[in-house]
Protein backbone atom coordinates (compact mmCIF):
# COMPACT_ATOMS: atom_id res chain seq x y z
CA UNK A 1 0.00 0.00 0.00
CA UNK A 2 1.29 3.44 -0.86
CA UNK A 3 -0.24 6.57 0.49
CA UNK A 4 0.66 10.11 -0.27
CA UNK A 5 0.49 11.63 3.15
CA UNK A 6 0.27 10.72 6.75
CA UNK A 7 -3.44 11.39 6.81
CA UNK A 8 -4.07 8.14 4.95
CA UNK A 9 -1.57 6.09 6.98
CA UNK A 10 -2.71 3.57 9.56
CA UNK A 11 -2.79 4.97 13.08
CA UNK A 12 -2.58 2.61 16.05
CA UNK A 13 -5.93 2.40 17.79
CA UNK A 14 -4.78 3.52 21.23
CA UNK A 15 -8.00 4.91 22.32
CA UNK A 16 -9.63 4.03 24.24
CA UNK A 17 -13.05 2.81 23.37
CA UNK A 18 -12.02 -0.82 23.68
CA UNK A 19 -10.56 -0.32 27.12
CA UNK A 20 -13.16 2.21 28.16
CA UNK A 21 -14.61 0.97 31.40
CA UNK A 22 -12.42 -2.12 31.41
CA UNK A 23 -11.56 -2.94 34.98
CA UNK A 24 -9.19 -5.57 36.36
CA UNK A 25 -9.23 -6.81 39.94
CA UNK A 26 -6.41 -8.98 41.23
CA UNK A 27 -6.80 -10.84 44.50
CA UNK A 28 -3.48 -11.58 46.20
CA UNK A 29 -3.99 -14.36 48.73
CA UNK A 30 -0.44 -15.74 48.89
CA UNK A 31 2.58 -14.28 50.62
CA UNK A 32 5.53 -15.80 48.84
CA UNK A 33 7.86 -14.04 46.42
CA UNK A 34 6.79 -16.13 43.45
CA UNK A 35 3.12 -15.43 44.14
CA UNK A 36 3.61 -11.68 44.49
CA UNK A 37 5.15 -11.06 41.09
CA UNK A 38 2.41 -12.40 38.81
CA UNK A 39 -0.04 -9.93 40.30
CA UNK A 40 2.39 -7.02 40.24
CA UNK A 41 3.48 -7.65 36.66
CA UNK A 42 -0.09 -8.02 35.40
CA UNK A 43 -1.28 -4.97 37.33
CA UNK A 44 1.54 -2.89 35.92
CA UNK A 45 0.87 -4.09 32.37
CA UNK A 46 -2.84 -3.38 32.69
CA UNK A 47 -2.19 0.15 33.98
CA UNK A 48 0.10 0.75 31.01
CA UNK A 49 -2.86 -0.12 28.77
CA UNK A 50 -5.15 2.38 30.42
CA UNK A 51 -7.13 -0.26 32.32
CA UNK A 52 -8.50 0.52 35.78
CA UNK A 53 -6.72 -1.75 38.26
CA UNK A 54 -7.49 -2.76 41.83
CA UNK A 55 -5.45 -5.20 43.90
CA UNK A 56 -7.09 -6.74 46.96
CA UNK A 57 -4.72 -8.27 49.49
CA UNK A 58 -6.13 -10.99 51.68
CA UNK A 59 -4.83 -13.69 54.03
CA UNK A 60 -1.16 -14.44 53.28
CA UNK A 61 -1.21 -11.75 50.60
CA UNK A 62 -0.84 -9.28 53.47
CA UNK A 63 2.86 -10.13 53.46
CA UNK A 64 3.11 -8.11 50.23
CA UNK A 65 1.78 -4.91 51.83
CA UNK A 66 2.94 -5.34 55.43
CA UNK A 67 5.78 -2.84 55.84
CA UNK A 68 7.66 -5.37 57.98
CA UNK A 69 7.62 -8.17 55.40
CA UNK A 70 7.11 -6.61 51.96
CA UNK A 71 10.81 -6.20 51.27
CA UNK A 72 11.69 -9.68 52.44
CA UNK A 73 9.31 -12.15 50.76
CA UNK A 74 10.57 -15.71 50.46
CA UNK A 75 10.49 -18.36 47.80
CA UNK A 76 10.10 -21.91 49.11
CA UNK A 77 11.29 -24.55 46.68
CA UNK A 78 10.27 -27.56 48.76
CA UNK A 79 7.17 -29.31 47.50
CA UNK A 80 7.37 -27.46 44.21
CA UNK A 81 8.04 -30.02 41.47
CA UNK A 82 8.73 -27.28 38.92
CA UNK A 83 12.06 -26.56 40.62
CA UNK A 84 13.21 -30.11 39.71
CA UNK A 85 15.01 -30.35 43.04
CA UNK A 86 14.53 -33.24 45.47
CA UNK A 87 12.51 -32.34 48.55
CA UNK A 88 15.12 -34.05 50.72
CA UNK A 89 17.57 -31.39 49.59
CA UNK A 90 15.24 -28.39 49.47
CA UNK A 91 14.01 -29.22 52.98
CA UNK A 92 17.45 -28.80 54.51
CA UNK A 93 18.01 -25.78 56.75
CA UNK A 94 18.95 -22.66 54.84
CA UNK A 95 17.61 -23.85 51.49
CA UNK A 96 14.74 -21.35 51.46
CA UNK A 97 17.27 -18.55 51.82
CA UNK A 98 19.31 -19.98 48.96
CA UNK A 99 16.28 -20.43 46.70
CA UNK A 100 15.02 -16.94 47.55
CA UNK A 101 18.40 -15.39 46.80
CA UNK A 102 18.53 -17.15 43.43
CA UNK A 103 15.06 -16.00 42.46
CA UNK A 104 15.74 -12.41 43.53
CA UNK A 105 18.88 -12.41 41.44
CA UNK A 106 17.03 -13.70 38.37
CA UNK A 107 14.34 -11.06 38.80
CA UNK A 108 16.89 -8.27 39.27
CA UNK A 109 18.76 -9.40 36.16
CA UNK A 110 15.60 -8.73 34.16
CA UNK A 111 15.59 -5.23 35.64
CA UNK A 112 12.27 -5.97 37.32
CA UNK A 113 11.94 -3.98 40.56
CA UNK A 114 11.78 -5.33 44.10
CA UNK A 115 8.32 -5.62 45.64
CA UNK A 116 8.20 -2.26 47.50
CA UNK A 117 9.42 -0.33 44.47
CA UNK A 118 6.98 -2.23 42.26
CA UNK A 119 4.14 -1.16 44.56
CA UNK A 120 5.37 2.44 44.25
CA UNK A 121 5.21 2.18 40.47
CA UNK A 122 1.72 0.69 40.53
CA UNK A 123 0.57 3.34 42.97
CA UNK A 124 2.03 6.16 40.86
CA UNK A 125 0.46 4.67 37.76
CA UNK A 126 -2.94 5.05 39.36
CA UNK A 127 -3.47 1.48 40.59
CA UNK A 128 -5.67 1.03 43.66
CA UNK A 129 -4.51 -1.11 46.59
CA UNK A 130 -6.92 -2.50 49.16
CA UNK A 131 -6.46 -4.59 52.29
CA UNK A 132 -8.91 -7.19 53.60
CA UNK A 133 -10.67 -6.31 56.86
CA UNK A 134 -10.80 -9.87 58.24
CA UNK A 135 -7.10 -10.47 57.53
CA UNK A 136 -6.18 -7.18 59.20
CA UNK A 137 -8.22 -8.08 62.27
CA UNK A 138 -6.79 -11.61 62.45
CA UNK A 139 -3.24 -10.29 62.33
CA UNK A 140 -4.02 -7.25 64.49
CA UNK A 141 -2.78 -4.91 61.79
CA UNK A 142 -3.95 -1.37 61.12
CA UNK A 143 -3.41 0.98 58.21
CA UNK A 144 -0.25 2.23 59.88
CA UNK A 145 1.32 -1.22 59.51
CA UNK A 146 0.62 -1.33 55.81
CA UNK A 147 2.28 0.14 52.73
CA UNK A 148 1.37 3.81 52.50
CA UNK A 149 -0.26 3.46 49.09
CA UNK A 150 -2.95 1.14 50.48
CA UNK A 151 -6.14 3.15 50.20
CA UNK A 152 -8.07 1.37 52.87
CA UNK A 153 -8.95 -1.74 54.82
CA UNK A 154 -12.23 -2.92 53.37
CA UNK A 155 -14.80 -5.60 54.04
CA UNK A 156 -15.86 -8.44 51.78
CA UNK A 157 -19.00 -6.47 50.99
CA UNK A 158 -16.96 -3.40 50.01
CA UNK A 159 -14.94 -5.67 47.76
CA UNK A 160 -18.11 -6.86 46.03
CA UNK A 161 -19.00 -3.26 45.29
CA UNK A 162 -15.64 -2.24 43.93
CA UNK A 163 -15.26 -5.36 41.81
CA UNK A 164 -18.61 -4.97 40.10
CA UNK A 165 -18.21 -5.50 36.39
CA UNK A 166 -14.49 -6.25 36.72
CA UNK A 167 -12.42 -9.08 35.37
CA UNK A 168 -11.14 -10.87 38.46
CA UNK A 169 -7.91 -12.83 38.82
CA UNK A 170 -7.34 -14.82 42.01
CA UNK A 171 -3.74 -15.54 42.88
CA UNK B 1 3.71 -2.84 4.83
CA UNK B 2 2.27 0.62 4.33
CA UNK B 3 4.57 3.26 2.90
CA UNK B 4 3.61 6.89 3.12
CA UNK B 5 5.26 9.92 1.61
CA UNK B 6 5.59 12.83 3.95
CA UNK B 7 7.30 16.01 2.77
CA UNK B 8 8.78 14.10 -0.17
CA UNK B 9 10.24 11.41 2.04
CA UNK B 10 9.14 7.80 2.20
CA UNK B 11 8.14 6.60 5.66
CA UNK B 12 7.74 2.86 6.27
CA UNK B 13 5.13 1.76 8.77
CA UNK B 14 3.97 -1.56 10.13
CA UNK B 15 0.35 -2.56 9.77
CA UNK B 16 -0.60 -0.80 12.98
CA UNK B 17 1.10 2.43 11.98
CA UNK B 18 4.35 2.30 13.97
CA UNK B 19 7.51 3.30 12.08
CA UNK B 20 9.66 0.34 11.16
CA UNK B 21 12.86 2.37 10.72
CA UNK B 22 13.70 4.89 13.45
CA UNK B 23 16.06 6.64 11.02
CA UNK B 24 13.08 7.87 8.99
CA UNK B 25 11.87 9.91 11.97
CA UNK B 26 12.34 13.60 12.58
CA UNK B 27 10.78 16.09 14.93
CA UNK B 28 8.42 17.45 12.34
CA UNK B 29 7.11 13.94 11.71
CA UNK B 30 6.80 13.44 15.46
CA UNK B 31 4.45 16.42 15.64
CA UNK B 32 2.29 14.95 12.90
CA UNK B 33 2.24 11.52 14.51
CA UNK B 34 1.34 13.14 17.81
CA UNK B 35 -1.51 15.05 16.18
CA UNK B 36 -2.80 11.71 14.81
CA UNK B 37 -3.35 10.52 18.37
CA UNK B 38 -4.53 13.81 19.81
CA UNK B 39 -1.29 14.93 21.43
CA UNK B 40 0.48 18.24 21.13
CA UNK B 41 4.18 17.91 21.81
CA UNK B 42 5.80 20.08 24.47
CA UNK B 43 9.53 20.43 25.10
CA UNK B 44 9.11 17.85 27.88
CA UNK B 45 7.56 15.34 25.45
CA UNK B 46 10.59 15.87 23.24
CA UNK B 47 12.95 15.15 26.15
CA UNK B 48 11.25 11.81 26.78
CA UNK B 49 11.26 11.04 23.07
CA UNK B 50 14.97 11.87 22.86
CA UNK B 51 15.70 9.46 25.70
CA UNK B 52 13.60 6.69 24.15
CA UNK B 53 15.31 7.07 20.79
CA UNK B 54 18.81 7.20 22.25
CA UNK B 55 18.11 4.18 24.43
CA UNK B 56 16.66 2.24 21.52
CA UNK B 57 19.69 3.05 19.40
CA UNK B 58 21.97 1.79 22.15
CA UNK B 59 20.01 -1.25 23.33
CA UNK B 60 18.38 -2.31 20.09
CA UNK B 61 14.92 -2.34 21.60
CA UNK B 62 12.36 0.21 22.66
CA UNK B 63 12.56 1.03 26.38
CA UNK B 64 9.65 -0.09 28.54
CA UNK B 65 7.94 2.42 30.79
CA UNK B 66 9.88 1.10 33.75
CA UNK B 67 13.15 1.66 31.89
CA UNK B 68 12.08 5.16 30.85
CA UNK B 69 11.59 5.89 34.54
CA UNK B 70 14.53 3.99 36.01
CA UNK B 71 17.18 4.87 33.40
CA UNK B 72 15.71 7.98 31.78
CA UNK B 73 14.70 9.54 35.10
CA UNK B 74 11.18 10.51 34.03
CA UNK B 75 8.67 9.91 36.87
CA UNK B 76 5.96 7.35 36.14
CA UNK B 77 3.20 9.79 37.03
CA UNK B 78 4.51 12.39 34.62
CA UNK B 79 4.70 9.85 31.79
CA UNK B 80 1.04 9.06 32.33
CA UNK B 81 0.29 12.79 32.11
CA UNK B 82 2.36 13.35 28.98
CA UNK B 83 1.13 10.24 27.16
CA UNK B 84 -2.25 9.48 28.74
CA UNK B 85 -3.53 5.97 29.35
CA UNK B 86 -1.05 4.02 27.25
CA UNK B 87 2.22 5.85 27.84
CA UNK B 88 4.69 3.25 26.58
CA UNK B 89 2.85 2.63 23.31
CA UNK B 90 2.08 6.28 22.62
CA UNK B 91 5.67 7.26 23.37
CA UNK B 92 7.02 4.62 20.98
CA UNK B 93 4.61 5.66 18.24
CA UNK B 94 5.50 9.34 18.44
CA UNK B 95 9.21 8.57 18.80
CA UNK B 96 9.22 6.53 15.60
CA UNK B 97 9.96 3.26 17.40
CA UNK B 98 8.34 -0.16 17.61
CA UNK B 99 6.21 -1.05 20.66
CA UNK B 100 8.27 -2.23 23.65
CA UNK B 101 8.46 -6.01 23.96
CA UNK B 102 9.46 -6.27 27.64
CA UNK B 103 6.90 -7.22 30.31
CA UNK B 104 7.98 -4.64 32.88
CSV table of N, CA and C in Angstrom, one decimal, chain B:
chain,number,residue,atom,x,y,z
B,1,UNK,N,3.3,-4.0,4.0
B,1,UNK,CA,3.7,-2.8,4.8
B,1,UNK,C,3.4,-1.5,4.2
B,2,UNK,N,2.6,-0.7,4.9
B,2,UNK,CA,2.3,0.6,4.3
B,2,UNK,C,3.5,1.5,4.2
B,3,UNK,N,3.5,2.3,3.1
B,3,UNK,CA,4.6,3.3,2.9
B,3,UNK,C,3.9,4.6,2.6
B,4,UNK,N,4.2,5.6,3.4
B,4,UNK,CA,3.6,6.9,3.1
B,4,UNK,C,4.7,7.9,2.7
B,5,UNK,N,4.3,8.9,2.0
B,5,UNK,CA,5.3,9.9,1.6
B,5,UNK,C,4.9,11.2,2.4
B,6,UNK,N,5.8,11.6,3.2
B,6,UNK,CA,5.6,12.8,3.9
B,6,UNK,C,6.7,13.8,3.6
B,7,UNK,N,6.3,15.0,3.2
B,7,UNK,CA,7.3,16.0,2.8
B,7,UNK,C,8.4,15.4,1.9
B,8,UNK,N,7.9,14.7,0.9
B,8,UNK,CA,8.8,14.1,-0.2
B,8,UNK,C,9.7,13.0,0.4
B,9,UNK,N,9.4,12.5,1.5
B,9,UNK,CA,10.2,11.4,2.0
B,9,UNK,C,9.3,10.2,2.2
B,10,UNK,N,9.9,9.0,2.0
B,10,UNK,CA,9.1,7.8,2.2
B,10,UNK,C,9.3,7.4,3.7
B,11,UNK,N,8.1,7.1,4.3
B,11,UNK,CA,8.1,6.6,5.7
B,11,UNK,C,7.5,5.2,5.7
B,12,UNK,N,8.2,4.2,6.2
B,12,UNK,CA,7.7,2.9,6.3
B,12,UNK,C,7.1,2.6,7.6
B,13,UNK,N,5.9,2.0,7.5
B,13,UNK,CA,5.1,1.8,8.8
B,13,UNK,C,4.8,0.3,8.8
B,14,UNK,N,4.5,-0.2,10.0
B,14,UNK,CA,4.0,-1.6,10.1
B,14,UNK,C,2.5,-1.4,10.0
B,15,UNK,N,1.8,-2.6,10.1
B,15,UNK,CA,0.3,-2.6,9.8
B,15,UNK,C,-0.5,-1.7,10.8
B,16,UNK,N,0.1,-1.6,12.0
B,16,UNK,CA,-0.6,-0.8,13.0
B,16,UNK,C,-0.3,0.7,12.8
B,17,UNK,N,0.8,1.0,12.2
B,17,UNK,CA,1.1,2.4,12.0
B,17,UNK,C,2.4,2.9,12.7
B,18,UNK,N,3.1,2.0,13.3
B,18,UNK,CA,4.4,2.3,14.0
B,18,UNK,C,5.5,2.3,12.9
B,19,UNK,N,6.4,3.3,13.0
B,19,UNK,CA,7.5,3.3,12.1
B,19,UNK,C,8.3,2.0,12.2
B,20,UNK,N,8.8,1.5,11.1
B,20,UNK,CA,9.7,0.3,11.2
B,20,UNK,C,11.1,0.7,11.1
B,21,UNK,N,11.5,1.9,10.7
B,21,UNK,CA,12.9,2.4,10.7
B,21,UNK,C,13.0,3.7,11.5
B,22,UNK,N,13.6,3.7,12.7
B,22,UNK,CA,13.7,4.9,13.5
B,22,UNK,C,14.4,6.0,12.7
B,23,UNK,N,15.3,5.6,11.7
B,23,UNK,CA,16.1,6.6,11.0
B,23,UNK,C,15.2,7.5,10.1
B,24,UNK,N,14.0,7.1,9.8
B,24,UNK,CA,13.1,7.9,9.0
B,24,UNK,C,12.3,8.9,9.8
B,25,UNK,N,12.6,9.0,11.1
B,25,UNK,CA,11.9,9.9,12.0
B,25,UNK,C,12.6,11.3,12.0
B,26,UNK,N,11.8,12.3,12.1
B,26,UNK,CA,12.3,13.6,12.6
B,26,UNK,C,11.3,14.3,13.4
B,27,UNK,N,11.7,15.4,14.0
B,27,UNK,CA,10.8,16.1,14.9
B,27,UNK,C,9.5,16.6,14.3
B,28,UNK,N,9.6,17.0,13.0
B,28,UNK,CA,8.4,17.4,12.3
B,28,UNK,C,7.4,16.3,12.2
B,29,UNK,N,8.0,15.1,11.8
B,29,UNK,CA,7.1,13.9,11.7
B,29,UNK,C,6.5,13.6,13.1
B,30,UNK,N,7.3,13.7,14.1
B,30,UNK,CA,6.8,13.4,15.5
B,30,UNK,C,5.6,14.3,15.8
B,31,UNK,N,5.6,15.5,15.4
B,31,UNK,CA,4.4,16.4,15.6
B,31,UNK,C,3.2,15.9,14.9
B,32,UNK,N,3.4,15.4,13.7
B,32,UNK,CA,2.3,15.0,12.9
B,32,UNK,C,1.8,13.6,13.5
B,33,UNK,N,2.7,12.8,13.9
B,33,UNK,CA,2.2,11.5,14.5
B,33,UNK,C,1.5,11.8,15.8
B,34,UNK,N,2.0,12.8,16.6
B,34,UNK,CA,1.3,13.1,17.8
B,34,UNK,C,-0.1,13.7,17.5
B,35,UNK,N,-0.2,14.5,16.5
B,35,UNK,CA,-1.5,15.0,16.2
B,35,UNK,C,-2.5,13.9,15.8
B,36,UNK,N,-2.0,12.9,15.2
B,36,UNK,CA,-2.8,11.7,14.8
B,36,UNK,C,-3.5,11.1,16.0
B,37,UNK,N,-2.8,11.2,17.2
B,37,UNK,CA,-3.4,10.5,18.4
B,37,UNK,C,-3.8,11.6,19.4
B,38,UNK,N,-4.0,12.8,18.9
B,38,UNK,CA,-4.5,13.8,19.8
B,38,UNK,C,-3.6,14.4,20.8
B,39,UNK,N,-2.3,14.3,20.5
B,39,UNK,CA,-1.3,14.9,21.4
B,39,UNK,C,-0.6,16.1,20.8
B,40,UNK,N,-0.3,17.1,21.6
B,40,UNK,CA,0.5,18.2,21.1
B,40,UNK,C,1.8,18.2,21.9
B,41,UNK,N,2.9,18.1,21.1
B,41,UNK,CA,4.2,17.9,21.8
B,41,UNK,C,4.7,19.2,22.5
B,42,UNK,N,5.1,19.0,23.7
B,42,UNK,CA,5.8,20.1,24.5
B,42,UNK,C,7.3,19.8,24.5
B,43,UNK,N,8.1,20.7,25.0
B,43,UNK,CA,9.5,20.4,25.1
B,43,UNK,C,9.8,19.2,26.0
B,44,UNK,N,8.9,19.0,27.0
B,44,UNK,CA,9.1,17.8,27.9
B,44,UNK,C,8.8,16.5,27.1
B,45,UNK,N,7.8,16.5,26.3
B,45,UNK,CA,7.6,15.3,25.4
B,45,UNK,C,8.8,15.0,24.7
B,46,UNK,N,9.4,16.1,24.1
B,46,UNK,CA,10.6,15.9,23.2
B,46,UNK,C,11.8,15.3,24.0
B,47,UNK,N,11.9,15.7,25.3
B,47,UNK,CA,12.9,15.2,26.2
B,47,UNK,C,12.8,13.6,26.3
B,48,UNK,N,11.5,13.2,26.6
B,48,UNK,CA,11.2,11.8,26.8
B,48,UNK,C,11.5,11.1,25.5
B,49,UNK,N,11.1,11.7,24.4
B,49,UNK,CA,11.3,11.0,23.1
B,49,UNK,C,12.8,10.9,22.8
B,50,UNK,N,13.5,11.9,23.1
B,50,UNK,CA,15.0,11.9,22.9
B,50,UNK,C,15.6,10.7,23.6
B,51,UNK,N,15.2,10.6,24.9
B,51,UNK,CA,15.7,9.5,25.7
B,51,UNK,C,15.3,8.1,25.1
B,52,UNK,N,14.1,8.0,24.7
B,52,UNK,CA,13.6,6.7,24.2
B,52,UNK,C,14.4,6.3,22.9
B,53,UNK,N,14.6,7.3,22.0
B,53,UNK,CA,15.3,7.1,20.8
B,53,UNK,C,16.8,6.7,21.0
B,54,UNK,N,17.4,7.5,22.0
B,54,UNK,CA,18.8,7.2,22.3
B,54,UNK,C,19.0,5.8,22.9
B,55,UNK,N,18.0,5.5,23.8
B,55,UNK,CA,18.1,4.2,24.4
B,55,UNK,C,17.9,3.0,23.4
B,56,UNK,N,16.9,3.3,22.5
B,56,UNK,CA,16.7,2.2,21.5
B,56,UNK,C,17.9,2.0,20.6
B,57,UNK,N,18.5,3.2,20.3
B,57,UNK,CA,19.7,3.1,19.4
B,57,UNK,C,20.8,2.3,20.1
B,58,UNK,N,20.9,2.4,21.4
B,58,UNK,CA,22.0,1.8,22.2
B,58,UNK,C,21.6,0.3,22.5
B,59,UNK,N,20.4,0.1,22.9
B,59,UNK,CA,20.0,-1.2,23.3
B,59,UNK,C,19.4,-2.1,22.2
B,60,UNK,N,19.0,-1.5,21.2
B,60,UNK,CA,18.4,-2.3,20.1
B,60,UNK,C,16.9,-2.6,20.3
B,61,UNK,N,16.4,-2.2,21.4
B,61,UNK,CA,14.9,-2.3,21.6
B,61,UNK,C,14.3,-1.1,22.3
B,62,UNK,N,13.0,-0.9,22.1
B,62,UNK,CA,12.4,0.2,22.7
B,62,UNK,C,12.3,0.1,24.2
B,63,UNK,N,12.6,1.2,24.9
B,63,UNK,CA,12.6,1.0,26.4
B,63,UNK,C,11.1,0.9,26.9
B,64,UNK,N,11.0,0.0,27.9
B,64,UNK,CA,9.7,-0.1,28.5
B,64,UNK,C,9.4,1.2,29.4
B,65,UNK,N,8.2,1.3,29.9
B,65,UNK,CA,7.9,2.4,30.8
B,65,UNK,C,8.8,2.4,32.0
B,66,UNK,N,9.0,1.2,32.6
B,66,UNK,CA,9.9,1.1,33.7
B,66,UNK,C,11.3,1.6,33.4
B,67,UNK,N,11.8,1.2,32.3
B,67,UNK,CA,13.2,1.7,31.9
B,67,UNK,C,13.2,3.2,31.7
B,68,UNK,N,12.1,3.7,31.1
B,68,UNK,CA,12.1,5.2,30.8
B,68,UNK,C,12.1,5.9,32.2
B,69,UNK,N,11.5,5.3,33.2
B,69,UNK,CA,11.6,5.9,34.5
B,69,UNK,C,12.9,5.6,35.2
B,70,UNK,N,13.4,4.4,35.2
B,70,UNK,CA,14.5,4.0,36.0
B,70,UNK,C,15.8,4.5,35.4
B,71,UNK,N,15.9,4.4,34.1
B,71,UNK,CA,17.2,4.9,33.4
B,71,UNK,C,17.1,6.3,32.9
B,72,UNK,N,15.9,6.6,32.3
B,72,UNK,CA,15.7,8.0,31.8
B,72,UNK,C,15.4,9.0,32.8
B,73,UNK,N,15.0,8.6,34.0
B,73,UNK,CA,14.7,9.5,35.1
B,73,UNK,C,13.4,10.3,35.0
B,74,UNK,N,12.5,9.8,34.1
B,74,UNK,CA,11.2,10.5,34.0
B,74,UNK,C,10.2,9.8,35.0
B,75,UNK,N,9.6,10.6,35.9
B,75,UNK,CA,8.7,9.9,36.9
B,75,UNK,C,7.5,9.3,36.2
B,76,UNK,N,7.1,8.1,36.7
B,76,UNK,CA,6.0,7.4,36.1
B,76,UNK,C,4.7,8.2,36.0
B,77,UNK,N,4.4,9.0,37.0
B,77,UNK,CA,3.2,9.8,37.0
B,77,UNK,C,3.2,10.8,35.9
B,78,UNK,N,4.4,11.4,35.7
B,78,UNK,CA,4.5,12.4,34.6
B,78,UNK,C,4.3,11.7,33.2
B,79,UNK,N,4.8,10.5,33.1
B,79,UNK,CA,4.7,9.9,31.8
B,79,UNK,C,3.2,9.6,31.5
B,80,UNK,N,2.5,9.3,32.5
B,80,UNK,CA,1.0,9.1,32.3
B,80,UNK,C,0.3,10.4,32.0
B,81,UNK,N,0.9,11.5,32.5
B,81,UNK,CA,0.3,12.8,32.1
B,81,UNK,C,0.6,13.2,30.7
B,82,UNK,N,1.9,12.9,30.3
B,82,UNK,CA,2.4,13.4,29.0
B,82,UNK,C,1.7,12.5,27.9
B,83,UNK,N,1.7,11.2,28.2
B,83,UNK,CA,1.1,10.2,27.2
B,83,UNK,C,0.0,9.5,27.8
B,84,UNK,N,-1.2,10.0,27.9
B,84,UNK,CA,-2.2,9.5,28.7
B,84,UNK,C,-2.7,8.1,28.4
B,85,UNK,N,-3.0,7.3,29.4
B,85,UNK,CA,-3.5,6.0,29.4
B,85,UNK,C,-2.6,4.9,28.9
B,86,UNK,N,-2.0,5.1,27.7
B,86,UNK,CA,-1.0,4.0,27.2
B,86,UNK,C,0.3,4.6,27.0
B,87,UNK,N,1.0,5.0,28.0
B,87,UNK,CA,2.2,5.8,27.8
B,87,UNK,C,3.3,5.2,27.0
B,88,UNK,N,3.6,3.9,27.3
B,88,UNK,CA,4.7,3.3,26.6
B,88,UNK,C,4.4,3.2,25.1
B,89,UNK,N,3.2,2.8,24.7
B,89,UNK,CA,2.9,2.6,23.3
B,89,UNK,C,2.8,4.0,22.6
B,90,UNK,N,2.2,5.0,23.3
B,90,UNK,CA,2.1,6.3,22.6
B,90,UNK,C,3.5,6.9,22.4
B,91,UNK,N,4.3,6.7,23.5
B,91,UNK,CA,5.7,7.3,23.4
B,91,UNK,C,6.4,6.6,22.2
B,92,UNK,N,6.3,5.3,22.1
B,92,UNK,CA,7.0,4.6,21.0
B,92,UNK,C,6.5,5.1,19.6
B,93,UNK,N,5.2,5.2,19.5
B,93,UNK,CA,4.6,5.7,18.2
B,93,UNK,C,5.1,7.0,17.8
B,94,UNK,N,5.1,8.0,18.8
B,94,UNK,CA,5.5,9.3,18.4
B,94,UNK,C,7.0,9.4,18.2
B,95,UNK,N,7.8,8.5,18.9
B,95,UNK,CA,9.2,8.6,18.8
B,95,UNK,C,9.7,7.8,17.6
B,96,UNK,N,8.8,7.2,16.8
B,96,UNK,CA,9.2,6.5,15.6
B,96,UNK,C,9.8,5.2,15.9
B,97,UNK,N,9.4,4.6,17.0
B,97,UNK,CA,10.0,3.3,17.4
B,97,UNK,C,8.8,2.2,17.4
B,98,UNK,N,9.3,0.9,17.5
B,98,UNK,CA,8.3,-0.2,17.6
B,98,UNK,C,7.8,-0.2,19.0
B,99,UNK,N,6.7,-0.9,19.3
B,99,UNK,CA,6.2,-1.0,20.7
B,99,UNK,C,7.3,-1.8,21.5
B,100,UNK,N,7.3,-1.5,22.8
B,100,UNK,CA,8.3,-2.2,23.7
B,100,UNK,C,7.8,-3.7,23.8
B,101,UNK,N,8.8,-4.6,23.9
B,101,UNK,CA,8.5,-6.0,24.0
B,101,UNK,C,8.6,-6.5,25.4
B,102,UNK,N,9.3,-5.8,26.3
B,102,UNK,CA,9.5,-6.3,27.6
B,102,UNK,C,8.2,-6.3,28.4
B,103,UNK,N,8.1,-7.1,29.5
B,103,UNK,CA,6.9,-7.2,30.3
B,103,UNK,C,6.8,-6.1,31.3
B,104,UNK,N,8.0,-5.6,31.8
B,104,UNK,CA,8.0,-4.6,32.9
B,104,UNK,C,8.9,-3.5,32.5
